[in-house]
XYZ file of C-alpha atoms in Angstrom:
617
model
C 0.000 0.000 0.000
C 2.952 2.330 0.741
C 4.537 1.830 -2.294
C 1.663 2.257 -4.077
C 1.158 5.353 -2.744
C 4.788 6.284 -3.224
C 4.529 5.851 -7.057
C 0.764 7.724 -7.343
C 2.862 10.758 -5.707
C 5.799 10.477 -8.236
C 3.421 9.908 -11.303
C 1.773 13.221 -10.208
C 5.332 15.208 -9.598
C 6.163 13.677 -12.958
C 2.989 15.136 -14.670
C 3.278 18.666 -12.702
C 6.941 18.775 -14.309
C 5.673 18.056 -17.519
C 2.207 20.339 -17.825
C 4.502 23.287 -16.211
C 7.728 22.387 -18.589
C 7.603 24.342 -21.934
C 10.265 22.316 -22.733
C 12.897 19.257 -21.412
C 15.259 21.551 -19.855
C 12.608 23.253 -18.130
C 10.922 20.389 -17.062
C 14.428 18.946 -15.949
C 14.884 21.638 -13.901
C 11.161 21.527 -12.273
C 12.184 17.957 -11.128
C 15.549 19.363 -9.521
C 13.738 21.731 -7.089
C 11.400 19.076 -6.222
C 14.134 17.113 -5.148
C 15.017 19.512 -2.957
C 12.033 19.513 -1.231
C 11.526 15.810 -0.018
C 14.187 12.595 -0.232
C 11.540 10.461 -1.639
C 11.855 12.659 -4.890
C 15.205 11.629 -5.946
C 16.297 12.356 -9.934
C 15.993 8.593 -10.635
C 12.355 8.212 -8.864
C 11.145 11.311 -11.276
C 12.534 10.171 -13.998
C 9.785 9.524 -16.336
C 11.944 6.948 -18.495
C 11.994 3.870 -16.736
C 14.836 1.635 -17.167
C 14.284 -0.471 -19.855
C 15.575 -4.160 -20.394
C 18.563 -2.640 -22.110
C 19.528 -0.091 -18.866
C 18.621 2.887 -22.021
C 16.068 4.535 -19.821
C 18.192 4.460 -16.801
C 21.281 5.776 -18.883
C 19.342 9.045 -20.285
C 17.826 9.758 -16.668
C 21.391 10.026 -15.003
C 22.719 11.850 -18.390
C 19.972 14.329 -17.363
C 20.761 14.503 -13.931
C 24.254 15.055 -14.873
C 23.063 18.104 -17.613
C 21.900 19.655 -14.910
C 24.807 19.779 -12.318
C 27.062 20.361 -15.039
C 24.864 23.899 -15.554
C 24.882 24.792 -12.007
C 28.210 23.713 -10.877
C 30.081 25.314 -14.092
C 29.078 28.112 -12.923
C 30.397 28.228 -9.682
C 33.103 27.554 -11.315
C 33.617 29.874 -13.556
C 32.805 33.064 -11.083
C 34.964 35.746 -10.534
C 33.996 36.333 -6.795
C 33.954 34.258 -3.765
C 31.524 31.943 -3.584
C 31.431 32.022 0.276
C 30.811 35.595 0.052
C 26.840 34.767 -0.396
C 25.647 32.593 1.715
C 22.983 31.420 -0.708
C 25.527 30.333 -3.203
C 27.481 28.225 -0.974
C 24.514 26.182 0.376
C 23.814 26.217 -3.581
C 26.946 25.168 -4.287
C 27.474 22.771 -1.417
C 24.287 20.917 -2.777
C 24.929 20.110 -6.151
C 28.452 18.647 -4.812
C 26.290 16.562 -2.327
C 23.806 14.953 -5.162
C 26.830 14.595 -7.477
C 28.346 12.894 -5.009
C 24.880 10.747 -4.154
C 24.451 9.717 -8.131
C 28.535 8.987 -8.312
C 27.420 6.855 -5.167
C 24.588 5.558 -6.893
C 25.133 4.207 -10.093
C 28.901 2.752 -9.112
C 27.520 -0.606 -9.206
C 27.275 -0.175 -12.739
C 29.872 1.342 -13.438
C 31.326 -1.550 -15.966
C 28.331 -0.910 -18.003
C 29.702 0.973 -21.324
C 27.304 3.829 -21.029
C 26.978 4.172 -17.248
C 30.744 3.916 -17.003
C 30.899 7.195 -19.101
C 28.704 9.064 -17.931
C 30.373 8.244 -13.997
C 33.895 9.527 -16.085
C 31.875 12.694 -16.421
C 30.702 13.202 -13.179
C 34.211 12.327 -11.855
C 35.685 14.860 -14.229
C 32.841 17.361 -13.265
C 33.868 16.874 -9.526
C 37.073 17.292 -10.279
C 36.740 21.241 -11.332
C 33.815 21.407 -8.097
C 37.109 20.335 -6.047
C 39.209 22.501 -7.611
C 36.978 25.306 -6.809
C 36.193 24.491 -3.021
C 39.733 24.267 -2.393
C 40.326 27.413 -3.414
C 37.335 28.846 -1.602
C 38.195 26.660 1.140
C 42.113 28.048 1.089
C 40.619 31.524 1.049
C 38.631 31.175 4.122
C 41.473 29.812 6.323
C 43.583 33.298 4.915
C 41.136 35.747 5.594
C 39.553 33.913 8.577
C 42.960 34.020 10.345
C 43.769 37.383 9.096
C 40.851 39.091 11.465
C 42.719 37.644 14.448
C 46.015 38.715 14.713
C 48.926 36.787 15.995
C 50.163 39.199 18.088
C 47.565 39.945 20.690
C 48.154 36.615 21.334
C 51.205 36.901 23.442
C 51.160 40.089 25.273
C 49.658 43.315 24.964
C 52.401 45.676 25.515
C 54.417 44.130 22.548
C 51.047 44.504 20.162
C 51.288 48.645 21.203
C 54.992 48.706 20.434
C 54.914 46.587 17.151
C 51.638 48.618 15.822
C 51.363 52.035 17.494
C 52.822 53.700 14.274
C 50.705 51.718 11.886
C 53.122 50.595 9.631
C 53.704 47.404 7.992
C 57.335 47.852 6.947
C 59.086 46.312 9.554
C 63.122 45.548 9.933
C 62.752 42.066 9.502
C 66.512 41.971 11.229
C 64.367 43.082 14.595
C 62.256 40.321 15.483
C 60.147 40.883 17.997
C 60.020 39.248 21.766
C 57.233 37.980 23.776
C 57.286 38.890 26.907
C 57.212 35.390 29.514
C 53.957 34.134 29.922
C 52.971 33.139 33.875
C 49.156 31.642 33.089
C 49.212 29.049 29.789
C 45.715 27.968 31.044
C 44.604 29.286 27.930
C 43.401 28.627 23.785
C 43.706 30.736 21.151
C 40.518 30.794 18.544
C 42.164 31.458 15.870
C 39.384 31.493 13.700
C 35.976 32.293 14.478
C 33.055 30.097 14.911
C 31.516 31.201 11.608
C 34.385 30.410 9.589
C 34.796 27.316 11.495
C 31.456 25.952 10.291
C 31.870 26.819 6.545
C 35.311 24.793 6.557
C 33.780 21.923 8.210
C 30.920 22.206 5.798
C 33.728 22.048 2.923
C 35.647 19.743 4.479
C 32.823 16.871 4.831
C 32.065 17.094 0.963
C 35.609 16.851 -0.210
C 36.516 13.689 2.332
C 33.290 12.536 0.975
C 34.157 12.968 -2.692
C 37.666 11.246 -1.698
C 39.811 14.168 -1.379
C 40.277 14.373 1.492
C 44.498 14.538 1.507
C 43.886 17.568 -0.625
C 41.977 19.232 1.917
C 44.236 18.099 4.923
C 47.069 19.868 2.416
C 45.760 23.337 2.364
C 44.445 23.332 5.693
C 47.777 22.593 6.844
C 49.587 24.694 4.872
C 47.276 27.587 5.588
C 47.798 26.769 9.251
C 51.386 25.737 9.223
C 52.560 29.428 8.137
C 50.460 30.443 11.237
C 52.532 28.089 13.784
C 55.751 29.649 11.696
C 55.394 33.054 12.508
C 53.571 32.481 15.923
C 57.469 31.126 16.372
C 59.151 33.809 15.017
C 57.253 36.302 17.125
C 58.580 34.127 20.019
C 62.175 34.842 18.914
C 62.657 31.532 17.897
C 65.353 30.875 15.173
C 65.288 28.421 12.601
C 68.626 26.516 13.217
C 70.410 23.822 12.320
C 72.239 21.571 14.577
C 75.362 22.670 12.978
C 74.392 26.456 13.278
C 73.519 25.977 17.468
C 77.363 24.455 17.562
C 78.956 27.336 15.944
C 77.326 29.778 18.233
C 79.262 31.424 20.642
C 78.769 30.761 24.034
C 76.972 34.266 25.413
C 74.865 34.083 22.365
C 73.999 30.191 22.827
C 72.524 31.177 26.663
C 70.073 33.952 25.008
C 68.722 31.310 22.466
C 68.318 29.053 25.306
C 66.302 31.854 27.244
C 64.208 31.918 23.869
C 63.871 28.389 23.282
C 62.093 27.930 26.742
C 59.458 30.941 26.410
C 58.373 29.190 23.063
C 58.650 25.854 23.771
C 55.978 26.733 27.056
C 53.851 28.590 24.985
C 53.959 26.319 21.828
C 53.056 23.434 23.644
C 51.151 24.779 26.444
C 49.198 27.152 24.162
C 50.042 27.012 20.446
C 49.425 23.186 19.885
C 47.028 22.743 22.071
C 45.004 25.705 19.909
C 45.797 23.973 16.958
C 44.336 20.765 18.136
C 40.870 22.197 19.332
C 41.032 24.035 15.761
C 41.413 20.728 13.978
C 39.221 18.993 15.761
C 36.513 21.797 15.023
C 37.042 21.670 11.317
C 37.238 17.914 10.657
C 34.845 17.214 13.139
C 33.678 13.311 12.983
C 36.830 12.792 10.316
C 39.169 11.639 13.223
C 41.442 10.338 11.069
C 42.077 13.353 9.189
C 41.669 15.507 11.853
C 45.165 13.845 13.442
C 46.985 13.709 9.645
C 46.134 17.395 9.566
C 46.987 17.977 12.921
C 50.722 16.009 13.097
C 51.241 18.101 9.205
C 50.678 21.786 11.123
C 52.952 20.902 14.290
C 55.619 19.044 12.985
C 57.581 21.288 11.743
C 57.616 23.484 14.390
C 57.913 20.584 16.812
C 60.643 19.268 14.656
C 62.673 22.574 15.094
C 62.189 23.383 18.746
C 63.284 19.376 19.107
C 66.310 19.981 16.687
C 67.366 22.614 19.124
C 67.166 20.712 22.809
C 68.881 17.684 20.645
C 71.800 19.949 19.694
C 72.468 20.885 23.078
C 72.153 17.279 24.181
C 75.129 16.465 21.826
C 76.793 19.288 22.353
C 79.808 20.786 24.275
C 80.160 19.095 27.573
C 82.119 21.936 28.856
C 81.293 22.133 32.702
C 80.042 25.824 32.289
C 77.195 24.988 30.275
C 75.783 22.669 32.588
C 72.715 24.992 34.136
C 71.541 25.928 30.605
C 71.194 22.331 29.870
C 69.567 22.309 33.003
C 67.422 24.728 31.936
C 66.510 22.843 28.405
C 66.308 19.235 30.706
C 63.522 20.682 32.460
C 61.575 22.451 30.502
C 61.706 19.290 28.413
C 60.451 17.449 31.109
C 57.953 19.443 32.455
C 56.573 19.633 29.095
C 56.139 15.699 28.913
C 52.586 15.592 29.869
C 51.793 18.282 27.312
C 53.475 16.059 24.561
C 51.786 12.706 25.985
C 48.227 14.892 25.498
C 48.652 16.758 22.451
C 50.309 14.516 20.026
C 48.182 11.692 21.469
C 47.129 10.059 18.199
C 48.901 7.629 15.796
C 50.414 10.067 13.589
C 51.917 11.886 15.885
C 53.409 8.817 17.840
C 57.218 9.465 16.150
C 57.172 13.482 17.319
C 56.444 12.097 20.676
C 58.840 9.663 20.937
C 61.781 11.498 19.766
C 60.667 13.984 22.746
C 61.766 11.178 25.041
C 64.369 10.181 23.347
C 66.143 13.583 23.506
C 64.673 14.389 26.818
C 66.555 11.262 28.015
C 69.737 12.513 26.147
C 69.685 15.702 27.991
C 70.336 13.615 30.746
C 72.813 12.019 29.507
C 74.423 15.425 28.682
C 74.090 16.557 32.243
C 75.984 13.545 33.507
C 78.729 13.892 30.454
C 79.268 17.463 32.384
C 80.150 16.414 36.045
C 82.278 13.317 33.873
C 83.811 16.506 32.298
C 84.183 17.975 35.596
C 86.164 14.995 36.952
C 88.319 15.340 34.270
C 89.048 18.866 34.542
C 89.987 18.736 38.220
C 92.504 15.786 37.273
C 94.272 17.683 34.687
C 94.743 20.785 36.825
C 98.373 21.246 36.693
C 100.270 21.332 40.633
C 102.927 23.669 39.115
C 103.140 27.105 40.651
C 102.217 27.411 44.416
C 99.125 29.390 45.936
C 101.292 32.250 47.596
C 100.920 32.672 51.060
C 99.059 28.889 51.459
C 96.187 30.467 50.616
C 92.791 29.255 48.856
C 93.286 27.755 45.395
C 91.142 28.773 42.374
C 90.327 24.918 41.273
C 88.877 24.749 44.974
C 86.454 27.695 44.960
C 85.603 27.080 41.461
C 84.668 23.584 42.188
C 83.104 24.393 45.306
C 81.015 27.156 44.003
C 80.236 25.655 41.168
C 78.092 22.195 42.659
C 76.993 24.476 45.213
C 75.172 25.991 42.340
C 74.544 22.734 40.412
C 73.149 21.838 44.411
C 69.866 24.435 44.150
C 68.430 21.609 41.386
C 69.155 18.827 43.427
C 65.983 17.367 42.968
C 66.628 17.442 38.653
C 70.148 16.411 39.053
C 68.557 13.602 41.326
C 66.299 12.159 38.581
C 69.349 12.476 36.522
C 71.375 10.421 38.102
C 68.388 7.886 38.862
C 68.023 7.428 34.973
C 71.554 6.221 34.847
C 72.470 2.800 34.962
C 74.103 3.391 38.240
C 73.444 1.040 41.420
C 73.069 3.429 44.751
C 74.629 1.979 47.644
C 72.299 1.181 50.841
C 72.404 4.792 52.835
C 73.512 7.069 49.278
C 71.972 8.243 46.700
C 73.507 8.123 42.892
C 74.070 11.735 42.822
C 75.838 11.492 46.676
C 77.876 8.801 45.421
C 78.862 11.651 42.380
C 79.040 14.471 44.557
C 81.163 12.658 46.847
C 83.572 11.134 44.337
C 83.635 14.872 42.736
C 85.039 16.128 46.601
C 87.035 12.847 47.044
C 88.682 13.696 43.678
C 89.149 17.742 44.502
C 90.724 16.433 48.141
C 93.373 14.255 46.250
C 94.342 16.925 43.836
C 95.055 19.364 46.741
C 97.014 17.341 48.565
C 99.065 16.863 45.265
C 99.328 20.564 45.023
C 100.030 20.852 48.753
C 103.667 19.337 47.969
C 104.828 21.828 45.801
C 105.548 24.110 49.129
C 108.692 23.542 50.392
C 108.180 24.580 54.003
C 105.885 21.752 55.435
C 104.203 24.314 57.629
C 103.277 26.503 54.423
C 101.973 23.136 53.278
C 99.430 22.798 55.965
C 98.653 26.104 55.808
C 97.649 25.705 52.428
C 95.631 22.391 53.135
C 93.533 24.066 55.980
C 92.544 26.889 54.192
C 91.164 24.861 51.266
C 89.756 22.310 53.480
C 87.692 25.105 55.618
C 86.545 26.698 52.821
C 85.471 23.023 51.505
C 83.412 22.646 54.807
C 81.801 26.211 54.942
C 80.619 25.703 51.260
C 78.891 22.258 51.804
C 77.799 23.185 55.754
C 75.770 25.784 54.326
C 73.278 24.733 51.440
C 71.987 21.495 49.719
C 75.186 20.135 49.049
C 75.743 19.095 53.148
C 72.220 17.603 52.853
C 73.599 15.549 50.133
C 76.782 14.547 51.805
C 75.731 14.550 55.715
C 76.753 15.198 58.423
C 78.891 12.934 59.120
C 80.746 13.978 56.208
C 81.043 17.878 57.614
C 81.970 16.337 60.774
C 85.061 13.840 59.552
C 86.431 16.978 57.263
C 86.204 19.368 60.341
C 88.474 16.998 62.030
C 90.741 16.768 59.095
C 90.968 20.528 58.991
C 91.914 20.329 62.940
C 94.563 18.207 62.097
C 96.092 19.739 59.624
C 96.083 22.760 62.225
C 98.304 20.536 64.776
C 100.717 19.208 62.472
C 101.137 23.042 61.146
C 101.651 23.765 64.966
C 104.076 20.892 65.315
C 106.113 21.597 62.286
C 106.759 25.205 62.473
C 106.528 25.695 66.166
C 107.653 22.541 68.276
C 111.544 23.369 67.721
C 110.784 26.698 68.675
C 109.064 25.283 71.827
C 111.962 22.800 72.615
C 114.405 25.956 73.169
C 112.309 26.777 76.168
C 112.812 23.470 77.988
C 115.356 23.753 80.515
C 117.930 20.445 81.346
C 118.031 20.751 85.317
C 120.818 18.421 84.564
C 123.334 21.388 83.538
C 126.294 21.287 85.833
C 125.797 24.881 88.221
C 124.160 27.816 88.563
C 127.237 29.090 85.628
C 126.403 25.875 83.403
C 122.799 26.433 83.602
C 123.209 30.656 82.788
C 125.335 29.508 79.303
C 122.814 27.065 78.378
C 119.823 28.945 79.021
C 121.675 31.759 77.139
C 122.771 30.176 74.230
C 118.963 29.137 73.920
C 117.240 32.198 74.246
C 119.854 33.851 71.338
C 118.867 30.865 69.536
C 114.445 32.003 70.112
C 115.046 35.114 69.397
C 116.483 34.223 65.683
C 114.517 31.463 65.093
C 111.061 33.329 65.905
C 111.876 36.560 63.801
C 112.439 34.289 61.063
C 109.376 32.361 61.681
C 107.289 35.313 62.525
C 108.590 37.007 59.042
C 107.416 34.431 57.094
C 104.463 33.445 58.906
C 102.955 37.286 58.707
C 103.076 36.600 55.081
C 101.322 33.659 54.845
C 97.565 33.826 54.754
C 94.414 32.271 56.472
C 91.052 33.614 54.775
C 89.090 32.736 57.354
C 88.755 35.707 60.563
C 87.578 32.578 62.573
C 90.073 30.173 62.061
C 93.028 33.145 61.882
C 91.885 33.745 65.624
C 91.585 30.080 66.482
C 95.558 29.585 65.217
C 96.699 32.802 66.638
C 94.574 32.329 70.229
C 95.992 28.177 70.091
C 99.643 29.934 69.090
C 99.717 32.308 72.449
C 98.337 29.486 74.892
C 101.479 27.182 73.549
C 104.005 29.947 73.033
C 103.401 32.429 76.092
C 103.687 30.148 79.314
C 106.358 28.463 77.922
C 108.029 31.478 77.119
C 106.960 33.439 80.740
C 108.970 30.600 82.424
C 111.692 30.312 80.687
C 112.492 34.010 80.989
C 111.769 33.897 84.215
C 113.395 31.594 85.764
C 116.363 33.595 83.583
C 115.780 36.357 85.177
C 116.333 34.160 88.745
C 119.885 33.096 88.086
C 121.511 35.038 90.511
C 124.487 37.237 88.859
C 123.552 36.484 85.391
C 119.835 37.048 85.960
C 120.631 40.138 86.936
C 121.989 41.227 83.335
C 118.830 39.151 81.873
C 117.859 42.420 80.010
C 120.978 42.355 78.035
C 119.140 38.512 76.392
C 115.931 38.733 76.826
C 114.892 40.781 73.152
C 110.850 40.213 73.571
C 108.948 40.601 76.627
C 105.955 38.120 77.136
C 103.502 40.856 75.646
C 105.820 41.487 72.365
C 105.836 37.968 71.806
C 102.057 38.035 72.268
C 101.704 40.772 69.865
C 103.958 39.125 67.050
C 101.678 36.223 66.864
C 98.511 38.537 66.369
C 100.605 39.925 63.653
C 100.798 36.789 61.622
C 98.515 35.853 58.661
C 97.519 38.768 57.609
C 99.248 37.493 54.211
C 100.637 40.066 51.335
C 98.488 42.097 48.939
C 98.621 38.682 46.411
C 98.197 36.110 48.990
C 95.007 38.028 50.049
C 93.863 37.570 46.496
């Protein structure tokens, strides 16, 4: 009964086309806008010729069909102005690319059929030109869509003022400009608007539908691609080879890096994540060729900011460059999550592996540094002596310089945890490093410590170093990396090297105040106790004389030696002179002897290592 009914309905369209058509064109085009109207009205169904046995009926129906679209959609084609500049010719448009596609669709079955097969080699050549023709209108929209939002309010407002205040478009293209850092990425740029949007997703579904859909994922790319380009530039962002970042001089290298970070936050944090929600909009329910378009508009810019953090991976391992790489290691891996989310799909699965990879071999750079760093501190040459004993450059370079490395302890941490390394039961990898690193720096100063000839001088020099060691791990990470146990074993070190300085320079000195009670009489005793004191008072101004030369940087320690001098020096000396002074006929001449009074020697030890103008140094 329904299809009954169906056919009364299309015999009567059939005979309204015909009474109304003055002739077949016009009645041909009378059946197209009641097409429009209902589904069940399709070109084929209102056909008046039914197929016959031979398929002729069928042939001359689609032929018509085809007459028709040819009309409208040569027409399109052939216009001078933007089709998406009326609305009502686009939806026009849009529909005669839908039914060609729905007879293409249609009749494919047949297509081996001599006369069906050329009349589908028409329609295919007739959808050829509508693609043609969409792709340009489709190319134009994604221009002068992205054209009303420019790229540089994007980044920060004060730049926009600077860059455009005059009006001008002819800028130096030598003076790139900066964006100023970002503190809030929480944010996505529409780059296009919502109106746009919609037209290129209505585009988009009729040429994936007419199978070109890798042209379409072209120009959108493209279009979109020289957006992501200059977004960069804007950033500062060079385009460099691996070749050109290892040429760079080393001042220069550090303001790249600086660069590199503010656009590798906002590219992936803001730019890519834009450019997803974009594609996502446009090829809506095409997932597929959402994520081909996608992985074609990032990777190239992914590809160069990944070029640059993998040519400072392989780079100089020169220790100086170590908290720049620093720098580059975690920015790459704080960014991990927002490579793991936004080049989720398939395509994208080699940009986000190579991420890792050269995230990982940032690591590996930062742990080719300290190896550089060991090296360094073996080759420093024990040639010409630290004058006055005092602190050697190699120590408060390396000391200074993990003290620094120390305030990213936690970084240098995972570092060191990625290594193959095994971490003994109470120490962790980078305390075993930092530890060998100290161990290694000890060593080398004791080497150097020999090239003194005076043993005293020696010591001198060792304590200095080693306090200075102590003070710079006591205070910051680097003693919560070694311990305390380790402070407390080096302060006891530095203490000893204090006694045997005491011992070497000052025992002798100490053993000409001993009085023999053996000497034969009050005479024998006199001569002895004579001959001694002449041979203090020569030995201590030489001592003294070269010992107020000789320097101890620290006020504390200087007071400690001076203070530890007096209690060993001044009783001693009191009784000696003393008991001089008590020696009846020759005590009473003691004045003639005695050159230093307990005081002077008191205040020639408070004169000592205060060090010359280059010792101080």
């Amino acid at each position: 009964m329904a299809e009954n009914g169906e056919e009364k309905l299309l015999a009567v369209a059939r005979r309204i086309a015909k009474t109304l058509g003055h002739n077949e064109s016009m009645a041909d085009d009378i059946l197209q806008i009641f097409s429009t109207f209902d589904g069940r009205f399709s070109r084929e169904k209102l056909s008046e010729d039914q197929p016959s046995e031979d398929g002729s009926g069928g042939v001359a129906a689609l032929e018509r069909a085809l007459n028709s679209l040819d009309s409208q959609i040569s027409r399109f084609v052939a216009s001078d102005q933007p089709i998406w500049s009326d609305p009502a010719d686009s939806a026009a448009f849009l529909d005669s690319i839908d039914e060609l596609v729905t007879i293409t669709r249609e009749w494919s079955h047949a297509s081996s059929e001599k006369p069906i097969g050329a009349c589908l080699s028409r329609a295919d050549d007739m959808m050829q030109q509508a693609m043609f023709r969409i792709e340009e209108e489709f190319r134009s929209l994604m221009d002068h869509g992205a054209e009303s939002f420019p790229v540089s309010h994007r980044f920060d407002e004060s730049e926009e003022e600077d860059d455009f205040d005059d009006g001008e478009e002819d800028y130096d293209d030598s003076q790139i400009p900066v964006a100023q850092p970002l503190t809030d990425y929480d944010l996505i740029i529409d780059a296009l608007s919502s109106a746009t949007i919609n037209d290129l997703h209505e585009i988009t579904k009729r040429m994936l539908a007419a199978g070109f859909g890798k042209s379409c994922s072209h120009v959108y790319s493209g279009s979109r691609r020289e957006f992501l380009e200059e977004s960069m530039s804007r950033l500062g962002l060079q385009k460099l080879s691996i070749e050109d970042v290892h040429k760079m001089q080393w001042q220069e290298l550090e303001d790249e890096i600086d660069r590199w970070i503010k656009a590798a936050n906002v590219a992936l944090r803001i730019l890519f994540p834009s450019e997803r929600r974009l594609c996502d909009r446009v090829f809506f329910g095409f997932s597929s060729a959402a994520d081909l378009s996608f992985m074609e508009v990032c990777r190239g810019s992914t590809i160069q900011l990944l070029n640059f953090a993998d040519a400072i991976a392989i780079g100089s391992r020169s220790p100086e460059r170590l908290f720049k790489v620093l720098d580059v290691f975690e920015t790459m891996r704080d960014l991990m999550v927002e490579f793991e989310s936004v080049f989720s799909d398939q395509f994208c699965l080699v940009l986000r592996h190579e991420a890792v990879t050269i995230w990982k071999r940032l690591g590996e750079a930062v742990r080719g540094i300290f190896m550089e760093l060991e090296n360094l501190i073996r080759r420093d040459p024990a040639k010409a002596a630290v004058p006055g004993g005092g602190l050697h450059p190699i120590t408060r370079y390396v000391m200074n310089y993990l003290r620094a490395a120390c305030r990213s302890r936690q970084t240098l941490e995972q570092v060191f945890e990625e290594s193959n390394g095994v971490p003994s039961k109470d120490s962790t990898l980078l305390t075993v490093q930092m530890s060998w690193i100290m161990e290694l720096l000890e060593s080398n100063l004791e080497v150097k410590s020999k090239v003194y000839k005076d043993p005293a001088l020696s010591y001198v020099f060792l304590m200095n170093n080693g306090r200075y060691i102590v003070q710079k791990v006591r205070d910051g990470e680097l003693g919560v990396l070694l311990g305390e146990d380790w402070i407390r074993k080096h302060n006891a070190k530095v203490k000893q090297y204090h006694t045997s300085y005491q011992r070497s320079s000052w025992n002798k000195l100490l053993g000409l105040l001993k009085v023999d009670n053996s000497a034969a009489g009050m005479n024998g005793l006199g001569k002895t106790m004579k001959e001694k004191l002449k041979e203090f008072n020569m030995q201590f101004d030489e001592v003294c004389k070269a010992h107020s030369t000789w320097v101890v940087f620290d006020e504390q320690m200087r007071e400690e030696l001076r203070t530890s001098l007096a209690r060993l020096l001044l009783p001693a000396y009191g009784n000696f002179i003393g008991r001089f002074q008590n020696l009846g006929d020759i005590g009473k001449n003691a004045d003639r002897y005695i050159k230093y009074g307990v005081e002077d020697i008191e205040a020639r030890v408070n004169e000592l290592f205060k060090g010359t103008t280059t010792a101080r140094k």
